């Protein structure tokens, strides 16, 4: 018997609809995962002596990110519509442009120590998680949206949050204990 010299090449095209679920394991250690529903035209190729490649753009309709922070805080963020995953070869090199939100209600503004000039004592804060970079090494940055306060109050709050590290710390406190640091 001699080994087969037949190479296997597979090409397939997928017209993804929001009825199909895409589930990605983000961290096997914590069990963090992303579940997405969306649309896209994806081409995939497989060669048994080479690589698996994907091409096309997947656009998010909705989904969740089950996030664990420091093995203590577990929150389910909800993806905003319109984010994209752009495939151009190796799936781990796919370009990510996604945003997810987790809402914290009843956040006291007194923790920020910036006076009493606010129109309300507690507010709703949307903790935003921006996911960029590549699928094999995603970058997470956090931000805040405060839909119930006016633009002057937002500016005042943002003036005490200097830089991305401070922003990340504020979001971690909001997620962990529901308050500003």
mmCIF file of the C-alpha atoms, coordinates in Angstrom:
data_MODEL
# 
_entry.id   MODEL 
# 
loop_
_atom_site.group_PDB 
_atom_site.id 
_atom_site.type_symbol 
_atom_site.label_atom_id 
_atom_site.label_alt_id 
_atom_site.label_comp_id 
_atom_site.label_asym_id 
_atom_site.label_entity_id 
_atom_site.label_seq_id 
_atom_site.pdbx_PDB_ins_code 
_atom_site.Cartn_x 
_atom_site.Cartn_y 
_atom_site.Cartn_z 
_atom_site.occupancy 
_atom_site.B_iso_or_equiv 
_atom_site.pdbx_formal_charge 
_atom_site.auth_seq_id 
_atom_site.auth_comp_id 
_atom_site.auth_asym_id 
_atom_site.auth_atom_id 
_atom_site.pdbx_PDB_model_num 
ATOM 1   C CA . UNK A 1 1   ? 0.000   0.000  0.000  1.00 0.00 ? 1   UNK A CA 1 
ATOM 2   C CA . UNK A 1 2   ? 1.263   3.425  -0.815 1.00 0.00 ? 2   UNK A CA 1 
ATOM 3   C CA . UNK A 1 3   ? 0.041   6.617  0.868  1.00 0.00 ? 3   UNK A CA 1 
ATOM 4   C CA . UNK A 1 4   ? -2.503  8.649  -1.021 1.00 0.00 ? 4   UNK A CA 1 
ATOM 5   C CA . UNK A 1 5   ? -1.134  11.648 -2.859 1.00 0.00 ? 5   UNK A CA 1 
ATOM 6   C CA . UNK A 1 6   ? -4.532  13.266 -3.229 1.00 0.00 ? 6   UNK A CA 1 
ATOM 7   C CA . UNK A 1 7   ? -4.655  16.791 -1.854 1.00 0.00 ? 7   UNK A CA 1 
ATOM 8   C CA . UNK A 1 8   ? -7.872  18.067 -0.352 1.00 0.00 ? 8   UNK A CA 1 
ATOM 9   C CA . UNK A 1 9   ? -9.037  21.559 -1.298 1.00 0.00 ? 9   UNK A CA 1 
ATOM 10  C CA . UNK A 1 10  ? -12.359 22.849 -0.021 1.00 0.00 ? 10  UNK A CA 1 
ATOM 11  C CA . UNK A 1 11  ? -13.899 26.213 -0.900 1.00 0.00 ? 11  UNK A CA 1 
ATOM 12  C CA . UNK A 1 12  ? -17.204 27.279 0.524  1.00 0.00 ? 12  UNK A CA 1 
ATOM 13  C CA . UNK A 1 13  ? -19.325 30.409 0.619  1.00 0.00 ? 13  UNK A CA 1 
ATOM 14  C CA . UNK A 1 14  ? -21.652 31.254 3.475  1.00 0.00 ? 14  UNK A CA 1 
ATOM 15  C CA . UNK A 1 15  ? -24.402 33.854 3.297  1.00 0.00 ? 15  UNK A CA 1 
ATOM 16  C CA . UNK A 1 16  ? -24.739 34.522 7.043  1.00 0.00 ? 16  UNK A CA 1 
ATOM 17  C CA . UNK A 1 17  ? -28.131 35.680 8.338  1.00 0.00 ? 17  UNK A CA 1 
ATOM 18  C CA . UNK A 1 18  ? -29.113 36.861 11.848 1.00 0.00 ? 18  UNK A CA 1 
ATOM 19  C CA . UNK A 1 19  ? -30.710 33.460 12.490 1.00 0.00 ? 19  UNK A CA 1 
ATOM 20  C CA . UNK A 1 20  ? -27.235 31.867 12.646 1.00 0.00 ? 20  UNK A CA 1 
ATOM 21  C CA . UNK A 1 21  ? -25.217 32.120 15.854 1.00 0.00 ? 21  UNK A CA 1 
ATOM 22  C CA . UNK A 1 22  ? -21.459 32.653 15.879 1.00 0.00 ? 22  UNK A CA 1 
ATOM 23  C CA . UNK A 1 23  ? -19.914 31.686 19.222 1.00 0.00 ? 23  UNK A CA 1 
ATOM 24  C CA . UNK A 1 24  ? -16.264 32.439 19.973 1.00 0.00 ? 24  UNK A CA 1 
ATOM 25  C CA . UNK A 1 25  ? -14.340 31.328 23.049 1.00 0.00 ? 25  UNK A CA 1 
ATOM 26  C CA . UNK A 1 26  ? -12.280 34.354 24.117 1.00 0.00 ? 26  UNK A CA 1 
ATOM 27  C CA . UNK A 1 27  ? -10.551 32.917 27.202 1.00 0.00 ? 27  UNK A CA 1 
ATOM 28  C CA . UNK A 1 28  ? -10.536 29.177 27.917 1.00 0.00 ? 28  UNK A CA 1 
ATOM 29  C CA . UNK A 1 29  ? -9.286  29.779 31.475 1.00 0.00 ? 29  UNK A CA 1 
ATOM 30  C CA . UNK A 1 30  ? -12.261 31.965 32.521 1.00 0.00 ? 30  UNK A CA 1 
ATOM 31  C CA . UNK A 1 31  ? -14.823 30.673 30.021 1.00 0.00 ? 31  UNK A CA 1 
ATOM 32  C CA . UNK A 1 32  ? -15.306 34.140 28.520 1.00 0.00 ? 32  UNK A CA 1 
ATOM 33  C CA . UNK A 1 33  ? -17.215 33.918 25.270 1.00 0.00 ? 33  UNK A CA 1 
ATOM 34  C CA . UNK A 1 34  ? -18.809 36.018 22.562 1.00 0.00 ? 34  UNK A CA 1 
ATOM 35  C CA . UNK A 1 35  ? -22.141 35.072 21.009 1.00 0.00 ? 35  UNK A CA 1 
ATOM 36  C CA . UNK A 1 36  ? -23.001 37.054 17.883 1.00 0.00 ? 36  UNK A CA 1 
ATOM 37  C CA . UNK A 1 37  ? -25.881 37.229 15.442 1.00 0.00 ? 37  UNK A CA 1 
ATOM 38  C CA . UNK A 1 38  ? -25.386 39.163 12.246 1.00 0.00 ? 38  UNK A CA 1 
ATOM 39  C CA . UNK A 1 39  ? -24.991 39.198 8.491  1.00 0.00 ? 39  UNK A CA 1 
ATOM 40  C CA . UNK A 1 40  ? -22.224 38.757 5.981  1.00 0.00 ? 40  UNK A CA 1 
ATOM 41  C CA . UNK A 1 41  ? -20.938 36.973 2.934  1.00 0.00 ? 41  UNK A CA 1 
ATOM 42  C CA . UNK A 1 42  ? -18.019 34.844 4.042  1.00 0.00 ? 42  UNK A CA 1 
ATOM 43  C CA . UNK A 1 43  ? -15.763 32.741 1.837  1.00 0.00 ? 43  UNK A CA 1 
ATOM 44  C CA . UNK A 1 44  ? -13.641 30.065 3.468  1.00 0.00 ? 44  UNK A CA 1 
ATOM 45  C CA . UNK A 1 45  ? -10.916 27.885 1.992  1.00 0.00 ? 45  UNK A CA 1 
ATOM 46  C CA . UNK A 1 46  ? -9.264  24.796 3.401  1.00 0.00 ? 46  UNK A CA 1 
ATOM 47  C CA . UNK A 1 47  ? -6.204  22.994 2.094  1.00 0.00 ? 47  UNK A CA 1 
ATOM 48  C CA . UNK A 1 48  ? -5.122  19.891 4.000  1.00 0.00 ? 48  UNK A CA 1 
ATOM 49  C CA . UNK A 1 49  ? -1.436  20.661 3.492  1.00 0.00 ? 49  UNK A CA 1 
ATOM 50  C CA . UNK A 1 50  ? -1.781  24.349 4.209  1.00 0.00 ? 50  UNK A CA 1 
ATOM 51  C CA . UNK A 1 51  ? -4.028  26.680 6.068  1.00 0.00 ? 51  UNK A CA 1 
ATOM 52  C CA . UNK A 1 52  ? -7.641  27.537 6.704  1.00 0.00 ? 52  UNK A CA 1 
ATOM 53  C CA . UNK A 1 53  ? -8.555  31.023 5.442  1.00 0.00 ? 53  UNK A CA 1 
ATOM 54  C CA . UNK A 1 54  ? -11.643 33.216 5.609  1.00 0.00 ? 54  UNK A CA 1 
ATOM 55  C CA . UNK A 1 55  ? -12.562 36.291 3.577  1.00 0.00 ? 55  UNK A CA 1 
ATOM 56  C CA . UNK A 1 56  ? -15.420 38.773 3.901  1.00 0.00 ? 56  UNK A CA 1 
ATOM 57  C CA . UNK A 1 57  ? -17.067 41.088 6.416  1.00 0.00 ? 57  UNK A CA 1 
ATOM 58  C CA . UNK A 1 58  ? -19.395 39.993 9.196  1.00 0.00 ? 58  UNK A CA 1 
ATOM 59  C CA . UNK A 1 59  ? -21.671 42.780 10.520 1.00 0.00 ? 59  UNK A CA 1 
ATOM 60  C CA . UNK A 1 60  ? -23.159 42.430 14.000 1.00 0.00 ? 60  UNK A CA 1 
ATOM 61  C CA . UNK A 1 61  ? -26.906 42.651 14.510 1.00 0.00 ? 61  UNK A CA 1 
ATOM 62  C CA . UNK A 1 62  ? -26.824 41.746 18.231 1.00 0.00 ? 62  UNK A CA 1 
ATOM 63  C CA . UNK A 1 63  ? -25.081 39.479 20.711 1.00 0.00 ? 63  UNK A CA 1 
ATOM 64  C CA . UNK A 1 64  ? -23.423 39.181 24.113 1.00 0.00 ? 64  UNK A CA 1 
ATOM 65  C CA . UNK A 1 65  ? -19.945 39.076 25.614 1.00 0.00 ? 65  UNK A CA 1 
ATOM 66  C CA . UNK A 1 66  ? -19.766 37.055 28.829 1.00 0.00 ? 66  UNK A CA 1 
ATOM 67  C CA . UNK A 1 67  ? -16.831 38.842 30.482 1.00 0.00 ? 67  UNK A CA 1 
ATOM 68  C CA . UNK A 1 68  ? -14.929 37.820 33.624 1.00 0.00 ? 68  UNK A CA 1 
ATOM 69  C CA . UNK A 1 69  ? -12.637 40.369 35.273 1.00 0.00 ? 69  UNK A CA 1 
ATOM 70  C CA . UNK A 1 70  ? -9.984  39.133 37.721 1.00 0.00 ? 70  UNK A CA 1 
ATOM 71  C CA . UNK A 1 71  ? -11.967 35.889 38.279 1.00 0.00 ? 71  UNK A CA 1 
ATOM 72  C CA . UNK A 1 72  ? -14.433 37.868 40.440 1.00 0.00 ? 72  UNK A CA 1 
ATOM 73  C CA . UNK A 1 73  ? -16.644 40.107 38.318 1.00 0.00 ? 73  UNK A CA 1 
ATOM 74  C CA . UNK A 1 74  ? -18.853 38.361 35.739 1.00 0.00 ? 74  UNK A CA 1 
ATOM 75  C CA . UNK A 1 75  ? -20.991 40.552 33.498 1.00 0.00 ? 75  UNK A CA 1 
ATOM 76  C CA . UNK A 1 76  ? -22.830 40.054 30.222 1.00 0.00 ? 76  UNK A CA 1 
ATOM 77  C CA . UNK A 1 77  ? -22.228 42.967 27.856 1.00 0.00 ? 77  UNK A CA 1 
ATOM 78  C CA . UNK A 1 78  ? -24.640 43.469 24.949 1.00 0.00 ? 78  UNK A CA 1 
ATOM 79  C CA . UNK A 1 79  ? -23.166 44.190 21.516 1.00 0.00 ? 79  UNK A CA 1 
ATOM 80  C CA . UNK A 1 80  ? -24.248 47.316 19.678 1.00 0.00 ? 80  UNK A CA 1 
ATOM 81  C CA . UNK A 1 81  ? -25.537 46.861 16.160 1.00 0.00 ? 81  UNK A CA 1 
ATOM 82  C CA . UNK A 1 82  ? -23.149 47.647 13.292 1.00 0.00 ? 82  UNK A CA 1 
ATOM 83  C CA . UNK A 1 83  ? -19.831 46.335 14.611 1.00 0.00 ? 83  UNK A CA 1 
ATOM 84  C CA . UNK A 1 84  ? -17.714 44.351 12.165 1.00 0.00 ? 84  UNK A CA 1 
ATOM 85  C CA . UNK A 1 85  ? -15.293 41.464 11.912 1.00 0.00 ? 85  UNK A CA 1 
ATOM 86  C CA . UNK A 1 86  ? -13.282 41.702 8.679  1.00 0.00 ? 86  UNK A CA 1 
ATOM 87  C CA . UNK A 1 87  ? -11.662 38.485 7.475  1.00 0.00 ? 87  UNK A CA 1 
ATOM 88  C CA . UNK A 1 88  ? -8.776  38.659 4.994  1.00 0.00 ? 88  UNK A CA 1 
ATOM 89  C CA . UNK A 1 89  ? -7.067  35.278 5.356  1.00 0.00 ? 89  UNK A CA 1 
ATOM 90  C CA . UNK A 1 90  ? -6.099  33.660 8.641  1.00 0.00 ? 90  UNK A CA 1 
ATOM 91  C CA . UNK A 1 91  ? -9.175  33.922 10.957 1.00 0.00 ? 91  UNK A CA 1 
ATOM 92  C CA . UNK A 1 92  ? -6.895  34.874 13.890 1.00 0.00 ? 92  UNK A CA 1 
ATOM 93  C CA . UNK A 1 93  ? -5.812  37.942 11.895 1.00 0.00 ? 93  UNK A CA 1 
ATOM 94  C CA . UNK A 1 94  ? -9.411  39.144 11.398 1.00 0.00 ? 94  UNK A CA 1 
ATOM 95  C CA . UNK A 1 95  ? -9.800  42.855 12.135 1.00 0.00 ? 95  UNK A CA 1 
ATOM 96  C CA . UNK A 1 96  ? -12.225 43.657 14.972 1.00 0.00 ? 96  UNK A CA 1 
ATOM 97  C CA . UNK A 1 97  ? -14.348 46.789 15.285 1.00 0.00 ? 97  UNK A CA 1 
ATOM 98  C CA . UNK A 1 98  ? -16.955 45.974 17.939 1.00 0.00 ? 98  UNK A CA 1 
ATOM 99  C CA . UNK A 1 99  ? -18.657 47.774 20.806 1.00 0.00 ? 99  UNK A CA 1 
ATOM 100 C CA . UNK A 1 100 ? -20.621 46.267 23.673 1.00 0.00 ? 100 UNK A CA 1 
ATOM 101 C CA . UNK A 1 101 ? -22.438 47.914 26.584 1.00 0.00 ? 101 UNK A CA 1 
ATOM 102 C CA . UNK A 1 102 ? -23.345 47.070 30.171 1.00 0.00 ? 102 UNK A CA 1 
ATOM 103 C CA . UNK A 1 103 ? -25.714 49.454 31.977 1.00 0.00 ? 103 UNK A CA 1 
ATOM 104 C CA . UNK A 1 104 ? -25.347 50.343 35.661 1.00 0.00 ? 104 UNK A CA 1 
ATOM 105 C CA . UNK A 1 105 ? -28.364 52.125 37.180 1.00 0.00 ? 105 UNK A CA 1 
ATOM 106 C CA . UNK A 1 106 ? -28.489 54.331 40.265 1.00 0.00 ? 106 UNK A CA 1 
ATOM 107 C CA . UNK A 1 107 ? -24.851 55.464 40.205 1.00 0.00 ? 107 UNK A CA 1 
ATOM 108 C CA . UNK A 1 108 ? -24.165 58.185 42.760 1.00 0.00 ? 108 UNK A CA 1 
ATOM 109 C CA . UNK A 1 109 ? -22.342 61.272 41.501 1.00 0.00 ? 109 UNK A CA 1 
ATOM 110 C CA . UNK A 1 110 ? -21.208 62.214 45.015 1.00 0.00 ? 110 UNK A CA 1 
ATOM 111 C CA . UNK A 1 111 ? -18.338 59.693 44.775 1.00 0.00 ? 111 UNK A CA 1 
ATOM 112 C CA . UNK A 1 112 ? -16.603 61.918 42.216 1.00 0.00 ? 112 UNK A CA 1 
ATOM 113 C CA . UNK A 1 113 ? -16.352 64.882 44.645 1.00 0.00 ? 113 UNK A CA 1 
ATOM 114 C CA . UNK A 1 114 ? -17.028 67.509 41.993 1.00 0.00 ? 114 UNK A CA 1 
ATOM 115 C CA . UNK A 1 115 ? -19.696 69.566 43.657 1.00 0.00 ? 115 UNK A CA 1 
ATOM 116 C CA . UNK A 1 116 ? -23.455 69.486 43.865 1.00 0.00 ? 116 UNK A CA 1 
ATOM 117 C CA . UNK A 1 117 ? -24.292 71.208 40.600 1.00 0.00 ? 117 UNK A CA 1 
ATOM 118 C CA . UNK A 1 118 ? -25.888 68.161 38.984 1.00 0.00 ? 118 UNK A CA 1 
ATOM 119 C CA . UNK A 1 119 ? -29.524 68.002 37.981 1.00 0.00 ? 119 UNK A CA 1 
ATOM 120 C CA . UNK A 1 120 ? -29.888 64.551 39.579 1.00 0.00 ? 120 UNK A CA 1 
ATOM 121 C CA . UNK A 1 121 ? -28.165 62.680 42.416 1.00 0.00 ? 121 UNK A CA 1 
ATOM 122 C CA . UNK A 1 122 ? -27.957 59.275 40.738 1.00 0.00 ? 122 UNK A CA 1 
ATOM 123 C CA . UNK A 1 123 ? -27.589 58.488 37.070 1.00 0.00 ? 123 UNK A CA 1 
ATOM 124 C CA . UNK A 1 124 ? -27.590 55.637 34.586 1.00 0.00 ? 124 UNK A CA 1 
ATOM 125 C CA . UNK A 1 125 ? -24.114 54.843 33.270 1.00 0.00 ? 125 UNK A CA 1 
ATOM 126 C CA . UNK A 1 126 ? -23.487 52.763 30.174 1.00 0.00 ? 126 UNK A CA 1 
ATOM 127 C CA . UNK A 1 127 ? -20.107 51.043 30.492 1.00 0.00 ? 127 UNK A CA 1 
ATOM 128 C CA . UNK A 1 128 ? -18.795 50.700 26.940 1.00 0.00 ? 128 UNK A CA 1 
ATOM 129 C CA . UNK A 1 129 ? -16.319 48.041 25.879 1.00 0.00 ? 129 UNK A CA 1 
ATOM 130 C CA . UNK A 1 130 ? -14.584 48.785 22.577 1.00 0.00 ? 130 UNK A CA 1 
ATOM 131 C CA . UNK A 1 131 ? -12.976 45.729 21.000 1.00 0.00 ? 131 UNK A CA 1 
ATOM 132 C CA . UNK A 1 132 ? -10.371 46.346 18.316 1.00 0.00 ? 132 UNK A CA 1 
ATOM 133 C CA . UNK A 1 133 ? -7.175  44.778 17.021 1.00 0.00 ? 133 UNK A CA 1 
ATOM 134 C CA . UNK A 1 134 ? -7.040  41.275 15.655 1.00 0.00 ? 134 UNK A CA 1 
ATOM 135 C CA . UNK A 1 135 ? -9.086  38.230 16.660 1.00 0.00 ? 135 UNK A CA 1 
ATOM 136 C CA . UNK A 1 136 ? -5.960  36.415 17.871 1.00 0.00 ? 136 UNK A CA 1 
ATOM 137 C CA . UNK A 1 137 ? -4.977  39.350 20.122 1.00 0.00 ? 137 UNK A CA 1 
ATOM 138 C CA . UNK A 1 138 ? -7.991  41.587 20.729 1.00 0.00 ? 138 UNK A CA 1 
ATOM 139 C CA . UNK A 1 139 ? -7.601  44.954 22.475 1.00 0.00 ? 139 UNK A CA 1 
ATOM 140 C CA . UNK A 1 140 ? -10.273 45.990 24.974 1.00 0.00 ? 140 UNK A CA 1 
ATOM 141 C CA . UNK A 1 141 ? -10.723 49.646 25.913 1.00 0.00 ? 141 UNK A CA 1 
ATOM 142 C CA . UNK A 1 142 ? -13.470 50.961 28.144 1.00 0.00 ? 142 UNK A CA 1 
ATOM 143 C CA . UNK A 1 143 ? -15.463 54.181 27.984 1.00 0.00 ? 143 UNK A CA 1 
ATOM 144 C CA . UNK A 1 144 ? -18.570 55.665 29.600 1.00 0.00 ? 144 UNK A CA 1 
ATOM 145 C CA . UNK A 1 145 ? -21.829 57.012 28.245 1.00 0.00 ? 145 UNK A CA 1 
ATOM 146 C CA . UNK A 1 146 ? -24.185 58.871 30.582 1.00 0.00 ? 146 UNK A CA 1 
ATOM 147 C CA . UNK A 1 147 ? -27.421 59.303 28.646 1.00 0.00 ? 147 UNK A CA 1 
ATOM 148 C CA . UNK A 1 148 ? -29.386 60.962 31.468 1.00 0.00 ? 148 UNK A CA 1 
ATOM 149 C CA . UNK A 1 149 ? -27.034 63.904 32.111 1.00 0.00 ? 149 UNK A CA 1 
ATOM 150 C CA . UNK A 1 150 ? -26.620 67.040 30.017 1.00 0.00 ? 150 UNK A CA 1 
ATOM 151 C CA . UNK A 1 151 ? -23.480 67.898 28.054 1.00 0.00 ? 151 UNK A CA 1 
ATOM 152 C CA . UNK A 1 152 ? -22.095 70.282 30.718 1.00 0.00 ? 152 UNK A CA 1 
ATOM 153 C CA . UNK A 1 153 ? -22.438 67.622 33.405 1.00 0.00 ? 153 UNK A CA 1 
ATOM 154 C CA . UNK A 1 154 ? -20.834 65.031 31.129 1.00 0.00 ? 154 UNK A CA 1 
ATOM 155 C CA . UNK A 1 155 ? -17.900 67.372 30.561 1.00 0.00 ? 155 UNK A CA 1 
ATOM 156 C CA . UNK A 1 156 ? -17.537 67.921 34.315 1.00 0.00 ? 156 UNK A CA 1 
ATOM 157 C CA . UNK A 1 157 ? -17.517 64.158 34.970 1.00 0.00 ? 157 UNK A CA 1 
ATOM 158 C CA . UNK A 1 158 ? -15.031 63.517 32.163 1.00 0.00 ? 158 UNK A CA 1 
ATOM 159 C CA . UNK A 1 159 ? -12.716 66.231 33.514 1.00 0.00 ? 159 UNK A CA 1 
ATOM 160 C CA . UNK A 1 160 ? -11.906 64.071 36.556 1.00 0.00 ? 160 UNK A CA 1 
ATOM 161 C CA . UNK A 1 161 ? -11.243 60.960 34.444 1.00 0.00 ? 161 UNK A CA 1 
ATOM 162 C CA . UNK A 1 162 ? -7.807  61.562 32.944 1.00 0.00 ? 162 UNK A CA 1 
ATOM 163 C CA . UNK A 1 163 ? -6.552  58.998 30.462 1.00 0.00 ? 163 UNK A CA 1 
ATOM 164 C CA . UNK A 1 164 ? -7.448  55.467 29.457 1.00 0.00 ? 164 UNK A CA 1 
ATOM 165 C CA . UNK A 1 165 ? -6.040  53.867 32.612 1.00 0.00 ? 165 UNK A CA 1 
ATOM 166 C CA . UNK A 1 166 ? -8.273  56.044 34.818 1.00 0.00 ? 166 UNK A CA 1 
ATOM 167 C CA . UNK A 1 167 ? -11.244 55.287 32.528 1.00 0.00 ? 167 UNK A CA 1 
ATOM 168 C CA . UNK A 1 168 ? -10.598 51.533 32.811 1.00 0.00 ? 168 UNK A CA 1 
ATOM 169 C CA . UNK A 1 169 ? -10.406 51.850 36.617 1.00 0.00 ? 169 UNK A CA 1 
ATOM 170 C CA . UNK A 1 170 ? -13.710 53.757 36.779 1.00 0.00 ? 170 UNK A CA 1 
ATOM 171 C CA . UNK A 1 171 ? -15.446 51.153 34.605 1.00 0.00 ? 171 UNK A CA 1 
ATOM 172 C CA . UNK A 1 172 ? -14.058 48.296 36.734 1.00 0.00 ? 172 UNK A CA 1 
ATOM 173 C CA . UNK A 1 173 ? -15.453 49.941 39.885 1.00 0.00 ? 173 UNK A CA 1 
ATOM 174 C CA . UNK A 1 174 ? -18.804 50.504 38.203 1.00 0.00 ? 174 UNK A CA 1 
ATOM 175 C CA . UNK A 1 175 ? -18.939 46.872 37.111 1.00 0.00 ? 175 UNK A CA 1 
ATOM 176 C CA . UNK A 1 176 ? -17.739 45.532 40.445 1.00 0.00 ? 176 UNK A CA 1 
ATOM 177 C CA . UNK A 1 177 ? -19.596 47.645 43.010 1.00 0.00 ? 177 UNK A CA 1 
ATOM 178 C CA . UNK A 1 178 ? -21.893 49.912 40.994 1.00 0.00 ? 178 UNK A CA 1 
ATOM 179 C CA . UNK A 1 179 ? -20.133 53.149 42.009 1.00 0.00 ? 179 UNK A CA 1 
ATOM 180 C CA . UNK A 1 180 ? -17.503 55.535 40.754 1.00 0.00 ? 180 UNK A CA 1 
ATOM 181 C CA . UNK A 1 181 ? -14.032 55.228 42.296 1.00 0.00 ? 181 UNK A CA 1 
# 
